[in-house]
Short mmCIF file of C-alpha atoms in Angstrom, two decimals:
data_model
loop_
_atom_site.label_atom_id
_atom_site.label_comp_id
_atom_site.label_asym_id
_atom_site.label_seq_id
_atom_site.Cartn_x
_atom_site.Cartn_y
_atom_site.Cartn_z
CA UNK A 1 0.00 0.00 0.00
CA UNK A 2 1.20 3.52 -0.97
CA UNK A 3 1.54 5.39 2.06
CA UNK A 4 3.33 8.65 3.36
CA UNK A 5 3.66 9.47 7.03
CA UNK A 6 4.49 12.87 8.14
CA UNK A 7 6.15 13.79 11.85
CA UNK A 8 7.63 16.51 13.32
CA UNK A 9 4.78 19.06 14.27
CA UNK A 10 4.39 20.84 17.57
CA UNK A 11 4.19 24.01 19.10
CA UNK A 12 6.89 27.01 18.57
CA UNK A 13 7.38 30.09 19.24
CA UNK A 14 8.05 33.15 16.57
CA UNK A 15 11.63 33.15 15.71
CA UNK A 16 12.24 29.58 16.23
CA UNK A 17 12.68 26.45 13.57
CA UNK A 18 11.18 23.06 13.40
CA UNK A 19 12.03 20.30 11.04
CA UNK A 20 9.25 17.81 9.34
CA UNK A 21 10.18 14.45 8.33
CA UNK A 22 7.66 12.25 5.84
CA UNK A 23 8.18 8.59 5.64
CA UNK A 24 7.70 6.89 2.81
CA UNK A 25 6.47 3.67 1.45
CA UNK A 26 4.98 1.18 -0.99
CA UNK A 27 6.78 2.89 -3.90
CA UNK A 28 10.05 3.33 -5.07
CA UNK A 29 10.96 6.94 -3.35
CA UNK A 30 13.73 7.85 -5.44
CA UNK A 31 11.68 8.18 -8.68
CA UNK A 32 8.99 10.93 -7.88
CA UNK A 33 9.25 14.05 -7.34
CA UNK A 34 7.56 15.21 -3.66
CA UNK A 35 6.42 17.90 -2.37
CA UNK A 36 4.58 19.66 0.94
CA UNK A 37 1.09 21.64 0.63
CA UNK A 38 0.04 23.21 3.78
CA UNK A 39 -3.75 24.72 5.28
CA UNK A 40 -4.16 27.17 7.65
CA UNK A 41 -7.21 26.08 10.09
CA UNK A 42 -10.34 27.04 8.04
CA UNK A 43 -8.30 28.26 4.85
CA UNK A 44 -7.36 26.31 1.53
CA UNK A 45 -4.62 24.98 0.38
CA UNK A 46 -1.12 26.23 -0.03
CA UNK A 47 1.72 24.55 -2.25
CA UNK A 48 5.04 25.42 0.20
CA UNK A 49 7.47 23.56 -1.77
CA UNK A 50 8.75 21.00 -4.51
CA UNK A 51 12.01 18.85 -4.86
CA UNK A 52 12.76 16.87 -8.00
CA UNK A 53 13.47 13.28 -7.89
CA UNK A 54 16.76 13.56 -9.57
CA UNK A 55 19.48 16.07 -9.50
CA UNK A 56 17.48 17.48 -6.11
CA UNK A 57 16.30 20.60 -7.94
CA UNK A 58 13.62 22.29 -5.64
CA UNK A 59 11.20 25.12 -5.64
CA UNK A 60 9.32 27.66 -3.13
CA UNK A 61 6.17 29.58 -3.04
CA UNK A 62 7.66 32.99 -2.52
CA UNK A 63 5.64 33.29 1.30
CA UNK A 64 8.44 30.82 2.59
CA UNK A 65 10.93 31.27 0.27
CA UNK A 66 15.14 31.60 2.18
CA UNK A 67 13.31 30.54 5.73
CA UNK A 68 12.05 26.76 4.48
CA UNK A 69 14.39 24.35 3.11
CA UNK A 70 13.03 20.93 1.50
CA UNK A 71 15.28 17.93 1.03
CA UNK A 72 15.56 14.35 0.78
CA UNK A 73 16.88 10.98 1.99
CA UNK A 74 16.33 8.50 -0.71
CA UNK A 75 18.01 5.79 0.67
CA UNK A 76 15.65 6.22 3.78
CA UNK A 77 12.29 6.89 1.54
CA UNK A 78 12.11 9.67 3.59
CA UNK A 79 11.00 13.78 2.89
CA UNK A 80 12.02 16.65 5.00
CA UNK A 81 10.85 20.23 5.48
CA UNK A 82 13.42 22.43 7.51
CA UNK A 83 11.47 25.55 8.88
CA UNK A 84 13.22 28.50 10.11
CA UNK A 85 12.60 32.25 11.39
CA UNK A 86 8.35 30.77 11.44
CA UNK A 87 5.84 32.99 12.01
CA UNK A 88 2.50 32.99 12.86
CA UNK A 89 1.24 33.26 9.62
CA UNK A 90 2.98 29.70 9.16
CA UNK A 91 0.49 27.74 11.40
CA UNK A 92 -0.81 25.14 9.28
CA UNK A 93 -1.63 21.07 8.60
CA UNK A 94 1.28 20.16 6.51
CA UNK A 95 0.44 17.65 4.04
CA UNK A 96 3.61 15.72 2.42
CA UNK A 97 2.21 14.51 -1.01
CA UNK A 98 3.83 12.51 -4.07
CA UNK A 99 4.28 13.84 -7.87
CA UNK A 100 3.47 11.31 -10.32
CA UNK A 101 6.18 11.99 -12.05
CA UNK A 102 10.05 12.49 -11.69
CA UNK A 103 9.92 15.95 -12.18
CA UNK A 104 7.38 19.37 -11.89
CA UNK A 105 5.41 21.45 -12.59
CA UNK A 106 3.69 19.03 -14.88
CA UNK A 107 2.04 16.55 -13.32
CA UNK A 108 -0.19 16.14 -9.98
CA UNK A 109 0.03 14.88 -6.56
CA UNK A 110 -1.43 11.58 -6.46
CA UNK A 111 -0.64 10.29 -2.45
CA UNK A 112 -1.15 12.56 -0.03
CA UNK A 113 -0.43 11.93 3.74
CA UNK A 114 -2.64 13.10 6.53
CA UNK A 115 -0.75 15.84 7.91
CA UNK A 116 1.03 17.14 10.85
CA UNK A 117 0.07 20.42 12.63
CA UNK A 118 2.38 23.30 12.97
CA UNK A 119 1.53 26.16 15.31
CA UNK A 120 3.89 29.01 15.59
CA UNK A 121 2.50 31.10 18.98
CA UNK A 122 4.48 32.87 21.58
CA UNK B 1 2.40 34.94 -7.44
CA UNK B 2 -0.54 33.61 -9.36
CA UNK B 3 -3.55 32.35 -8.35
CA UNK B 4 -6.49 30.56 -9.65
CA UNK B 5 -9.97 31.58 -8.67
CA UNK B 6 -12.64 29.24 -7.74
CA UNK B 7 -16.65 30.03 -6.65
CA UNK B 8 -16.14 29.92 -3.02
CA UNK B 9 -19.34 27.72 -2.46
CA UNK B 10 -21.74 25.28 -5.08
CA UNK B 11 -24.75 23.25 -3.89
CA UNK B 12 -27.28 20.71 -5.41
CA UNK B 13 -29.72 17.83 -4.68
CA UNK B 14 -28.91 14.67 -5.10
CA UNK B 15 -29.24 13.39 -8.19
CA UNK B 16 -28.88 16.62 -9.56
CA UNK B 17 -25.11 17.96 -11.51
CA UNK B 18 -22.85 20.62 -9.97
CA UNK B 19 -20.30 22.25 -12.00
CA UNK B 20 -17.53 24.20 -10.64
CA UNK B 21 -15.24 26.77 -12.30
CA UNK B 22 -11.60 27.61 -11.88
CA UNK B 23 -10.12 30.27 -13.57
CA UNK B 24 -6.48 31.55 -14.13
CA UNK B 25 -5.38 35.02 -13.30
CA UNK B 26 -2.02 34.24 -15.46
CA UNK B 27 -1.65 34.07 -18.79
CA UNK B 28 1.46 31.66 -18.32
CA UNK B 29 -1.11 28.80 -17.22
CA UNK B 30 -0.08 26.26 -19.79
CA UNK B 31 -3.28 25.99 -21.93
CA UNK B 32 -5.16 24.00 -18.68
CA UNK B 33 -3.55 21.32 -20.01
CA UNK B 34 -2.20 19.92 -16.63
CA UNK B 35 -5.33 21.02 -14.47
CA UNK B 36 -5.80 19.20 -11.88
CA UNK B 37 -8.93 18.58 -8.97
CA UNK B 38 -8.71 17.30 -5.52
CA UNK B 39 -11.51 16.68 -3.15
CA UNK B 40 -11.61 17.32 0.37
CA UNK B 41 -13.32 16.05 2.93
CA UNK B 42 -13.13 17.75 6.82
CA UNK B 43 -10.13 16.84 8.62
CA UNK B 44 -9.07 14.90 5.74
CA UNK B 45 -6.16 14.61 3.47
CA UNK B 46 -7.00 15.76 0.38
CA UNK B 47 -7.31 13.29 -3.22
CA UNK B 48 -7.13 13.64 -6.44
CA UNK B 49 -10.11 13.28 -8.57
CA UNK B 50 -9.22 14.55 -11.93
CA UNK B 51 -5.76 15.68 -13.59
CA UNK B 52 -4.74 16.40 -16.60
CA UNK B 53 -8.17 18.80 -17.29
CA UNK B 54 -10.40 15.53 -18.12
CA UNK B 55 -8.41 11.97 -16.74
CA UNK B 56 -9.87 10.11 -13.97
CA UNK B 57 -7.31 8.23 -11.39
CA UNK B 58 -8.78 4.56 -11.32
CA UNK B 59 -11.32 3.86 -8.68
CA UNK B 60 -12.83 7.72 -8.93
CA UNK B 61 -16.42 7.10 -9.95
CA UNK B 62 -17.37 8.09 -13.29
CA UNK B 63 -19.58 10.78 -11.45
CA UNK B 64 -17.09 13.00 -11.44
CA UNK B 65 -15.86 14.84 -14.97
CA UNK B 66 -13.35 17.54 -15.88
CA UNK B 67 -13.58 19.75 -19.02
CA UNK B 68 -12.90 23.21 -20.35
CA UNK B 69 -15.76 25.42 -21.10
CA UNK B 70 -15.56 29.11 -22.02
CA UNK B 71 -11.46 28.64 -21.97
CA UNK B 72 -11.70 28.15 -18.02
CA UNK B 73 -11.42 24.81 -16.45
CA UNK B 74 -14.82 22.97 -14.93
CA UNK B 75 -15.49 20.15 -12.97
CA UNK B 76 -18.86 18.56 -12.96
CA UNK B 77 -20.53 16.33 -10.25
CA UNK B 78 -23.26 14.51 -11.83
CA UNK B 79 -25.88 12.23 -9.83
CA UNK B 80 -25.15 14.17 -6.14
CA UNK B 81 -24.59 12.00 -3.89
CA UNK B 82 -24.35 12.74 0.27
CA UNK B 83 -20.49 11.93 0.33
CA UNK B 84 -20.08 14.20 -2.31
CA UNK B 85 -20.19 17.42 0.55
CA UNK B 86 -16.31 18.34 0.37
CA UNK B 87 -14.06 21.04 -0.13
CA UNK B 88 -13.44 21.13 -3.85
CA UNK B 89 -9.91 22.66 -5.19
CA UNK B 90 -8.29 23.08 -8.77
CA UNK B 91 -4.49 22.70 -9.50
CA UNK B 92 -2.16 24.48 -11.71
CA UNK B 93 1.34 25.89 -12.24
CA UNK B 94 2.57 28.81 -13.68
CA UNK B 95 4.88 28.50 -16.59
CA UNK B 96 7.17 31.45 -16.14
CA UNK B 97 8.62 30.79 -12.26
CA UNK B 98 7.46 26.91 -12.37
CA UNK B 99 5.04 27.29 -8.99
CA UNK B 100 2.61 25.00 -8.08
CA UNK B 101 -0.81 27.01 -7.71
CA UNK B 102 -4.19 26.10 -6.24
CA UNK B 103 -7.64 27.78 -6.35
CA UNK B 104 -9.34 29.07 -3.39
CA UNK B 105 -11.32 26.06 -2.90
CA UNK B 106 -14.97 25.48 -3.49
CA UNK B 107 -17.20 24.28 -0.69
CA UNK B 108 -20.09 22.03 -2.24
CA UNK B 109 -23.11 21.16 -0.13
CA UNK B 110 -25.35 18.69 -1.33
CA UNK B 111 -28.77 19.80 -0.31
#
């Protein structure tokens, strides 16, 4: 079964950093590109980032753009979202969610995990 | 950046058909070509029920249907049913800076 697992939320304070991991299984990692979407509570959705599945290139929306950094492990199926400086306008669900294809930004996400919350309050 | 603009809210009967518009404020939007729709469901991850403007992922029911009309994408709902109440959202990108974009979302309510 196709599955993606995100970890990592919490609670943080303006000013600080948080890092999410998304484990992945049930297809070969290294071959799609991946990516994070993220809601606000009662908002819509929000593409954050994008990372290629070769050569690593990546991409941001311009709202998190030199504070977020997304990277992979492919040899531990595994997505990460480094989040720095947050701010409160950053509280969100963070969805991790698979390309199906190598690259972007043709294509869709077609596996989506369920989320992990991320609430940036003094 | 971009964005792609959605009727904030839809509603039907069942049996009736819904259609829902999404339209591009760019004019680097490749054609619609690669338009995508995900459903929504509260508290839930969200899933894809249409790419590529018209395709259906396998195991979507044949209920739902994607197509351009008046150059702006549409997805249709055909035969409401209950579990069709969700939070309906079209995907894009923009050409020129290669970001992923996503309408406002569309909240359909089955009446």
């Amino acid at each position: 079964e196709v599955q993606l697992l995100e970890s990592g939320g919490g609670v943080v304070q303006p000013g600080g950093s948080l890092r999410l991991s998304c484990a992945a299984s049930g297809f070969t990692f290294s071959n799609y590109a991946m990516g994070w979407v993220r809601q606000a509570p009662g908002k819509g959705l929000e593409w954050v980032s994008v990372i290629s599945a070769y050569y690593d290139n990546t991409n941001y929306a311009d709202s998190v753009k030199g504070r977020f950094t997304i990277s992979r492990d492919s040899s531990k199926s595994t997505l990460f979202l480094q989040m720095n400086n947050l701010r409160a306008e950053d509280t969100a669900v963070y969805f991790c969610a698979k390309r199906d294809v190598s690259g972007w930004p043709r294509g869709y996400f077609d596996v989506w995990g369920q989320g992990t919350m991320v609430t940036v309050s003094s | 950046q971009s964005a792609l603009t959605q009727p904030p809210s839809a509603s039907g009967s069942p049996g009736q058909s819904v259609t829902i518009s999404c339209t591009g404020t760019s004019s680097d939007v490749d054609d619609y070509k690669f338009v995508s729709w995900y459903q929504q469901h509260p508290g839930k991850a969200p899933k894809v029920i249409i790419y590529e403007l018209n395709k259906r992922p396998s195991g979507v029911p044949d209920r739902f249907s994607g197509s351009r009309s008046d150059n702006r994408p549409s997805l249709t709902v055909s035969g409401l049913q209950a579990e069709d109440e969700a939070d309906y959202y079209c995907s894009s990108y923009t050409d020129s800076n290669r970001f992923i974009i996503f309408g406002g979302g569309t909240r359909l309510t089955v009446l």
